[in-house]
Amino acid sequence: MIDLYTWTTPNGRKASIMLEEVGIPYETHAVDIGKDEQFKPEFLKISPNNRIPAIVDRDNNFSLMESGAILLYLAEKTGKLLPTDKLKRFRVTEWLMWQMGGIGPMLGQVHHFVKYNKGKAPYAEERYLKEAQRLYGVLDKQLKDNEYMAGDYSVADIATWPWISRYDWQTIDLNQYPNVKRWYVAVANRPAVQKGYHIPKKVQEIPMP
């Protein structure tokens, strides 16, 4: 049994989708970041960086923060969604790190400046929109010859998809990235994604292009 501490953000949805995909029983604990619940002392004990998601594995009382680390831990625990072949494993890790270092931080800045604070910082809007478009281009090129990001469906796809699900926040037209669009729809139609997307609560239907 896994205790999942999460909220309705792309990073939070990574963990709930992963748990649904690997089939581990879990109990959800909503951490409403709009009410600053991530700063509560009891949450900081398991997530010192005061960010969701975080998990506690009841099998060994091991707590873990950071969404990428959580995906890798659950993959290791279950033997799923991470190749055993060394080189294939590094390929998946490569694209997981690409998401953690690029897609997440950069698209997050687009949300901050373009969706929530439009007009306040034109330079920042231009900078991060251009970077978002570049990253979408990188992903589109990768998916031209690959069904999924690193070959088979893996933690790299689970990490990236929730951020792409906010393409409308990023003013992105998925029709301009046909390979991303094909991949996005395929992942969105997975039962585990459809269930995990609505953890800890349903906000809206999964956006579909």
PDB file of C-alpha atoms in Angstrom:
ATOM      1  CA  MET A   1       0.000   0.000   0.000  1.00  0.00           C
ATOM      2  CA  ILE A   2       1.219   3.460  -0.953  1.00  0.00           C
ATOM      3  CA  ASP A   3       0.122   6.705   0.676  1.00  0.00           C
ATOM      4  CA  LEU A   4      -0.031   9.365  -2.044  1.00  0.00           C
ATOM      5  CA  TYR A   5       0.051  13.036  -1.124  1.00  0.00           C
ATOM      6  CA  THR A   6      -0.975  15.026  -4.161  1.00  0.00           C
ATOM      7  CA  TRP A   7      -2.998  17.738  -5.850  1.00  0.00           C
ATOM      8  CA  THR A   8      -4.452  18.447  -9.305  1.00  0.00           C
ATOM      9  CA  THR A   9      -1.252  19.589 -11.012  1.00  0.00           C
ATOM     10  CA  PRO A  10       0.809  18.008 -13.787  1.00  0.00           C
ATOM     11  CA  ASN A  11       3.408  16.794 -11.298  1.00  0.00           C
ATOM     12  CA  GLY A  12       0.733  15.397  -9.026  1.00  0.00           C
ATOM     13  CA  ARG A  13      -0.952  13.599 -11.889  1.00  0.00           C
ATOM     14  CA  LYS A  14       2.302  11.889 -12.827  1.00  0.00           C
ATOM     15  CA  ALA A  15       2.232   9.949  -9.561  1.00  0.00           C
ATOM     16  CA  SER A  16      -1.443   8.990  -9.615  1.00  0.00           C
ATOM     17  CA  ILE A  17      -1.261   7.878 -13.263  1.00  0.00           C
ATOM     18  CA  MET A  18       1.836   5.808 -12.473  1.00  0.00           C
ATOM     19  CA  LEU A  19       0.124   4.145  -9.524  1.00  0.00           C
ATOM     20  CA  GLU A  20      -2.854   3.287 -11.701  1.00  0.00           C
ATOM     21  CA  GLU A  21      -0.586   1.921 -14.438  1.00  0.00           C
ATOM     22  CA  VAL A  22       1.425  -0.375 -12.165  1.00  0.00           C
ATOM     23  CA  GLY A  23      -1.579  -1.473 -10.141  1.00  0.00           C
ATOM     24  CA  ILE A  24      -0.309  -0.852  -6.612  1.00  0.00           C
ATOM     25  CA  PRO A  25      -3.079  -0.170  -4.064  1.00  0.00           C
ATOM     26  CA  TYR A  26      -2.842   3.370  -2.761  1.00  0.00           C
ATOM     27  CA  GLU A  27      -4.609   5.797  -0.486  1.00  0.00           C
ATOM     28  CA  THR A  28      -4.895   9.403  -1.614  1.00  0.00           C
ATOM     29  CA  HIS A  29      -4.299  12.364   0.678  1.00  0.00           C
ATOM     30  CA  ALA A  30      -5.233  15.672  -0.919  1.00  0.00           C
ATOM     31  CA  VAL A  31      -2.787  18.507  -0.274  1.00  0.00           C
ATOM     32  CA  ASP A  32      -4.543  21.699  -1.353  1.00  0.00           C
ATOM     33  CA  ILE A  33      -1.709  23.956  -2.488  1.00  0.00           C
ATOM     34  CA  GLY A  34      -4.192  26.796  -2.942  1.00  0.00           C
ATOM     35  CA  LYS A  35      -4.603  26.761   0.832  1.00  0.00           C
ATOM     36  CA  ASP A  36      -0.848  26.347   1.521  1.00  0.00           C
ATOM     37  CA  GLU A  37      -1.378  22.876   2.959  1.00  0.00           C
ATOM     38  CA  GLN A  38       2.026  21.886   1.535  1.00  0.00           C
ATOM     39  CA  PHE A  39       3.604  23.923   4.336  1.00  0.00           C
ATOM     40  CA  LYS A  40       2.013  21.950   7.158  1.00  0.00           C
ATOM     41  CA  PRO A  41       4.627  20.381   9.467  1.00  0.00           C
ATOM     42  CA  GLU A  42       3.274  16.872   8.980  1.00  0.00           C
ATOM     43  CA  PHE A  43       3.640  17.164   5.211  1.00  0.00           C
ATOM     44  CA  LEU A  44       7.121  18.677   5.448  1.00  0.00           C
ATOM     45  CA  LYS A  45       8.260  15.560   7.282  1.00  0.00           C
ATOM     46  CA  ILE A  46       7.811  13.554   4.089  1.00  0.00           C
ATOM     47  CA  SER A  47       8.396  16.342   1.570  1.00  0.00           C
ATOM     48  CA  PRO A  48      11.048  18.755   2.901  1.00  0.00           C
ATOM     49  CA  ASN A  49      10.834  20.822  -0.308  1.00  0.00           C
ATOM     50  CA  ASN A  50       7.125  21.496   0.395  1.00  0.00           C
ATOM     51  CA  ARG A  51       6.057  20.291  -3.046  1.00  0.00           C
ATOM     52  CA  ILE A  52       3.621  17.652  -4.175  1.00  0.00           C
ATOM     53  CA  PRO A  53       3.582  14.801  -4.955  1.00  0.00           C
ATOM     54  CA  ALA A  54       5.088  12.714  -2.207  1.00  0.00           C
ATOM     55  CA  ILE A  55       4.584   9.108  -1.202  1.00  0.00           C
ATOM     56  CA  VAL A  56       5.038   6.834   1.770  1.00  0.00           C
ATOM     57  CA  ASP A  57       5.477   3.136   1.082  1.00  0.00           C
ATOM     58  CA  ARG A  58       3.817   1.267   3.945  1.00  0.00           C
ATOM     59  CA  ASP A  59       5.821  -1.866   3.140  1.00  0.00           C
ATOM     60  CA  ASN A  60       9.005  -0.268   4.452  1.00  0.00           C
ATOM     61  CA  ASN A  61       7.842   3.124   5.805  1.00  0.00           C
ATOM     62  CA  PHE A  62       9.979   4.808   3.141  1.00  0.00           C
ATOM     63  CA  SER A  63       8.949   8.340   2.163  1.00  0.00           C
ATOM     64  CA  LEU A  64       9.875   9.994  -1.091  1.00  0.00           C
ATOM     65  CA  MET A  65       9.379  13.398  -2.710  1.00  0.00           C
ATOM     66  CA  GLU A  66      10.026  14.635  -6.289  1.00  0.00           C
ATOM     67  CA  SER A  67       7.842  13.255  -9.047  1.00  0.00           C
ATOM     68  CA  GLY A  68      10.661  11.841 -11.173  1.00  0.00           C
ATOM     69  CA  ALA A  69      12.120   9.947  -8.224  1.00  0.00           C
ATOM     70  CA  ILE A  70       8.659   8.622  -7.366  1.00  0.00           C
ATOM     71  CA  LEU A  71       8.164   7.290 -10.898  1.00  0.00           C
ATOM     72  CA  LEU A  72      11.520   5.530 -10.814  1.00  0.00           C
ATOM     73  CA  TYR A  73      10.851   4.077  -7.367  1.00  0.00           C
ATOM     74  CA  LEU A  74       7.476   2.665  -8.389  1.00  0.00           C
ATOM     75  CA  ALA A  75       8.951   1.295 -11.604  1.00  0.00           C
ATOM     76  CA  GLU A  76      11.716  -0.439  -9.639  1.00  0.00           C
ATOM     77  CA  LYS A  77       9.266  -1.748  -7.057  1.00  0.00           C
ATOM     78  CA  THR A  78       6.965  -3.321  -9.633  1.00  0.00           C
ATOM     79  CA  GLY A  79       9.336  -4.093 -12.498  1.00  0.00           C
ATOM     80  CA  LYS A  80       7.095  -2.147 -14.854  1.00  0.00           C
ATOM     81  CA  LEU A  81       7.488   0.775 -17.277  1.00  0.00           C
ATOM     82  CA  LEU A  82      11.289   0.863 -17.062  1.00  0.00           C
ATOM     83  CA  PRO A  83      13.375  -1.465 -19.260  1.00  0.00           C
ATOM     84  CA  THR A  84      15.770  -3.954 -17.753  1.00  0.00           C
ATOM     85  CA  ASP A  85      18.138  -3.672 -20.718  1.00  0.00           C
ATOM     86  CA  LYS A  86      20.844  -1.193 -19.703  1.00  0.00           C
ATOM     87  CA  LEU A  87      20.895   0.940 -22.848  1.00  0.00           C
ATOM     88  CA  LYS A  88      17.113   1.020 -23.215  1.00  0.00           C
ATOM     89  CA  ARG A  89      16.892   1.969 -19.555  1.00  0.00           C
ATOM     90  CA  PHE A  90      19.218   4.912 -20.088  1.00  0.00           C
ATOM     91  CA  ARG A  91      17.169   6.001 -23.108  1.00  0.00           C
ATOM     92  CA  VAL A  92      14.066   6.160 -20.944  1.00  0.00           C
ATOM     93  CA  THR A  93      16.019   7.943 -18.207  1.00  0.00           C
ATOM     94  CA  GLU A  94      17.308  10.438 -20.773  1.00  0.00           C
ATOM     95  CA  TRP A  95      13.794  11.487 -21.745  1.00  0.00           C
ATOM     96  CA  LEU A  96      12.605  11.470 -18.149  1.00  0.00           C
ATOM     97  CA  MET A  97      15.408  13.904 -17.298  1.00  0.00           C
ATOM     98  CA  TRP A  98      14.467  15.975 -20.360  1.00  0.00           C
ATOM     99  CA  GLN A  99      10.999  16.366 -18.927  1.00  0.00           C
ATOM    100  CA  MET A 100      12.248  17.195 -15.452  1.00  0.00           C
ATOM    101  CA  GLY A 101      14.745  19.774 -16.685  1.00  0.00           C
ATOM    102  CA  GLY A 102      12.820  21.254 -19.603  1.00  0.00           C
ATOM    103  CA  ILE A 103       9.149  20.525 -20.111  1.00  0.00           C
ATOM    104  CA  GLY A 104       8.183  20.928 -16.458  1.00  0.00           C
ATOM    105  CA  PRO A 105      10.079  24.089 -15.505  1.00  0.00           C
ATOM    106  CA  MET A 106       9.644  25.884 -18.832  1.00  0.00           C
ATOM    107  CA  LEU A 107       5.956  25.151 -19.346  1.00  0.00           C
ATOM    108  CA  GLY A 108       5.415  26.050 -15.711  1.00  0.00           C
ATOM    109  CA  GLN A 109       6.852  29.499 -16.466  1.00  0.00           C
ATOM    110  CA  VAL A 110       4.474  29.814 -19.419  1.00  0.00           C
ATOM    111  CA  HIS A 111       1.586  29.128 -17.075  1.00  0.00           C
ATOM    112  CA  HIS A 112       2.871  31.750 -14.639  1.00  0.00           C
ATOM    113  CA  PHE A 113       3.523  34.551 -17.110  1.00  0.00           C
ATOM    114  CA  VAL A 114       1.078  33.877 -19.939  1.00  0.00           C
ATOM    115  CA  LYS A 115      -1.976  32.370 -18.250  1.00  0.00           C
ATOM    116  CA  TYR A 116      -1.944  34.019 -14.825  1.00  0.00           C
ATOM    117  CA  ASN A 117       0.016  37.261 -15.306  1.00  0.00           C
ATOM    118  CA  LYS A 118      -0.394  38.169 -18.965  1.00  0.00           C
ATOM    119  CA  GLY A 119       0.848  41.634 -19.865  1.00  0.00           C
ATOM    120  CA  LYS A 120       3.000  42.095 -16.769  1.00  0.00           C
ATOM    121  CA  ALA A 121       6.281  40.875 -18.265  1.00  0.00           C
ATOM    122  CA  PRO A 122       6.313  40.876 -22.103  1.00  0.00           C
ATOM    123  CA  TYR A 123       9.953  39.755 -22.251  1.00  0.00           C
ATOM    124  CA  ALA A 124       9.256  36.740 -20.043  1.00  0.00           C
ATOM    125  CA  GLU A 125       6.145  35.860 -22.042  1.00  0.00           C
ATOM    126  CA  GLU A 126       8.101  35.894 -25.292  1.00  0.00           C
ATOM    127  CA  ARG A 127      11.044  33.988 -23.848  1.00  0.00           C
ATOM    128  CA  TYR A 128       9.043  31.156 -22.325  1.00  0.00           C
ATOM    129  CA  LEU A 129       6.556  30.858 -25.191  1.00  0.00           C
ATOM    130  CA  LYS A 130       9.459  30.447 -27.615  1.00  0.00           C
ATOM    131  CA  GLU A 131      11.024  27.830 -25.381  1.00  0.00           C
ATOM    132  CA  ALA A 132       7.708  25.992 -25.101  1.00  0.00           C
ATOM    133  CA  GLN A 133       7.421  25.912 -28.876  1.00  0.00           C
ATOM    134  CA  ARG A 134      11.001  24.659 -29.161  1.00  0.00           C
ATOM    135  CA  LEU A 135      10.348  21.859 -26.672  1.00  0.00           C
ATOM    136  CA  TYR A 136       7.179  20.840 -28.477  1.00  0.00           C
ATOM    137  CA  GLY A 137       9.267  20.697 -31.638  1.00  0.00           C
ATOM    138  CA  VAL A 138      11.830  18.446 -29.976  1.00  0.00           C
ATOM    139  CA  LEU A 139       9.082  16.124 -28.758  1.00  0.00           C
ATOM    140  CA  ASP A 140       7.387  16.093 -32.151  1.00  0.00           C
ATOM    141  CA  LYS A 141      10.643  15.104 -33.843  1.00  0.00           C
ATOM    142  CA  GLN A 142      11.283  12.344 -31.314  1.00  0.00           C
ATOM    143  CA  LEU A 143       7.789  10.944 -31.805  1.00  0.00           C
ATOM    144  CA  LYS A 144       8.065  10.954 -35.601  1.00  0.00           C
ATOM    145  CA  ASP A 145       9.853   7.598 -35.576  1.00  0.00           C
ATOM    146  CA  ASN A 146       8.789   6.372 -32.134  1.00  0.00           C
ATOM    147  CA  GLU A 147       5.330   5.353 -30.973  1.00  0.00           C
ATOM    148  CA  TYR A 148       6.234   6.546 -27.492  1.00  0.00           C
ATOM    149  CA  MET A 149       8.988   8.829 -26.277  1.00  0.00           C
ATOM    150  CA  ALA A 150      11.672   6.224 -25.647  1.00  0.00           C
ATOM    151  CA  GLY A 151      10.383   3.236 -27.577  1.00  0.00           C
ATOM    152  CA  ASP A 152       7.818   1.385 -25.471  1.00  0.00           C
ATOM    153  CA  TYR A 153       5.403   3.202 -23.166  1.00  0.00           C
ATOM    154  CA  SER A 154       7.365   4.138 -20.056  1.00  0.00           C
ATOM    155  CA  VAL A 155       7.861   6.495 -17.142  1.00  0.00           C
ATOM    156  CA  ALA A 156       9.083   9.102 -19.654  1.00  0.00           C
ATOM    157  CA  ASP A 157       5.621   9.273 -21.224  1.00  0.00           C
ATOM    158  CA  ILE A 158       3.897   9.332 -17.843  1.00  0.00           C
ATOM    159  CA  ALA A 159       6.116  12.217 -16.721  1.00  0.00           C
ATOM    160  CA  THR A 160       5.591  14.296 -19.848  1.00  0.00           C
ATOM    161  CA  TRP A 161       1.948  13.754 -20.773  1.00  0.00           C
ATOM    162  CA  PRO A 162       0.350  15.671 -17.846  1.00  0.00           C
ATOM    163  CA  TRP A 163       2.289  18.795 -18.825  1.00  0.00           C
ATOM    164  CA  ILE A 164       1.199  18.484 -22.442  1.00  0.00           C
ATOM    165  CA  SER A 165      -2.389  18.094 -21.238  1.00  0.00           C
ATOM    166  CA  ARG A 166      -2.266  21.808 -20.486  1.00  0.00           C
ATOM    167  CA  TYR A 167      -1.451  22.721 -24.087  1.00  0.00           C
ATOM    168  CA  ASP A 168      -4.284  25.258 -24.045  1.00  0.00           C
ATOM    169  CA  TRP A 169      -2.664  27.065 -21.092  1.00  0.00           C
ATOM    170  CA  GLN A 170       0.482  27.231 -23.220  1.00  0.00           C
ATOM    171  CA  THR A 171      -1.397  28.623 -26.271  1.00  0.00           C
ATOM    172  CA  ILE A 172      -0.167  25.611 -28.237  1.00  0.00           C
ATOM    173  CA  ASP A 173      -2.071  24.313 -31.272  1.00  0.00           C
ATOM    174  CA  LEU A 174      -1.420  20.578 -31.294  1.00  0.00           C
ATOM    175  CA  ASN A 175      -2.273  20.463 -34.984  1.00  0.00           C
ATOM    176  CA  GLN A 176       1.100  22.109 -35.568  1.00  0.00           C
ATOM    177  CA  TYR A 177       2.754  19.120 -33.877  1.00  0.00           C
ATOM    178  CA  PRO A 178       1.020  16.094 -35.449  1.00  0.00           C
ATOM    179  CA  ASN A 179       3.252  13.489 -33.846  1.00  0.00           C
ATOM    180  CA  VAL A 180       2.716  14.987 -30.412  1.00  0.00           C
ATOM    181  CA  LYS A 181      -1.030  15.082 -31.076  1.00  0.00           C
ATOM    182  CA  ARG A 182      -1.116  11.402 -32.088  1.00  0.00           C
ATOM    183  CA  TRP A 183       0.877  10.411 -28.996  1.00  0.00           C
ATOM    184  CA  TYR A 184      -1.140  12.664 -26.694  1.00  0.00           C
ATOM    185  CA  VAL A 185      -4.458  11.149 -27.756  1.00  0.00           C
ATOM    186  CA  ALA A 186      -3.107   7.594 -27.494  1.00  0.00           C
ATOM    187  CA  VAL A 187      -1.910   8.173 -23.928  1.00  0.00           C
ATOM    188  CA  ALA A 188      -5.097  10.024 -22.984  1.00  0.00           C
ATOM    189  CA  ASN A 189      -7.148   7.000 -24.000  1.00  0.00           C
ATOM    190  CA  ARG A 190      -5.345   4.649 -21.616  1.00  0.00           C
ATOM    191  CA  PRO A 191      -7.700   3.601 -18.760  1.00  0.00           C
ATOM    192  CA  ALA A 192      -5.041   4.237 -16.104  1.00  0.00           C
ATOM    193  CA  VAL A 193      -4.483   7.769 -17.415  1.00  0.00           C
ATOM    194  CA  GLN A 194      -8.201   8.484 -17.487  1.00  0.00           C
ATOM    195  CA  LYS A 195      -8.505   7.389 -13.859  1.00  0.00           C
ATOM    196  CA  GLY A 196      -5.255   8.859 -12.548  1.00  0.00           C
ATOM    197  CA  TYR A 197      -5.938  12.246 -14.125  1.00  0.00           C
ATOM    198  CA  HIS A 198      -8.860  12.807 -11.746  1.00  0.00           C
ATOM    199  CA  ILE A 199      -6.895  12.175  -8.531  1.00  0.00           C
ATOM    200  CA  PRO A 200      -7.391  13.591  -5.915  1.00  0.00           C
ATOM    201  CA  LYS A 201     -10.537  15.137  -7.416  1.00  0.00           C
ATOM    202  CA  LYS A 202     -12.113  15.797 -10.782  1.00  0.00           C
ATOM    203  CA  VAL A 203     -11.578  19.323 -12.037  1.00  0.00           C
ATOM    204  CA  GLN A 204     -12.474  18.888 -15.701  1.00  0.00           C
ATOM    205  CA  GLU A 205     -12.504  16.289 -18.426  1.00  0.00           C
ATOM    206  CA  ILE A 206      -9.167  15.479 -20.034  1.00  0.00           C
ATOM    207  CA  PRO A 207      -8.586  18.151 -22.699  1.00  0.00           C
ATOM    208  CA  MET A 208      -8.751  16.661 -26.169  1.00  0.00           C
ATOM    209  CA  PRO A 209      -7.558  18.337 -29.392  1.00  0.00           C
TER     210      PRO A 209
END
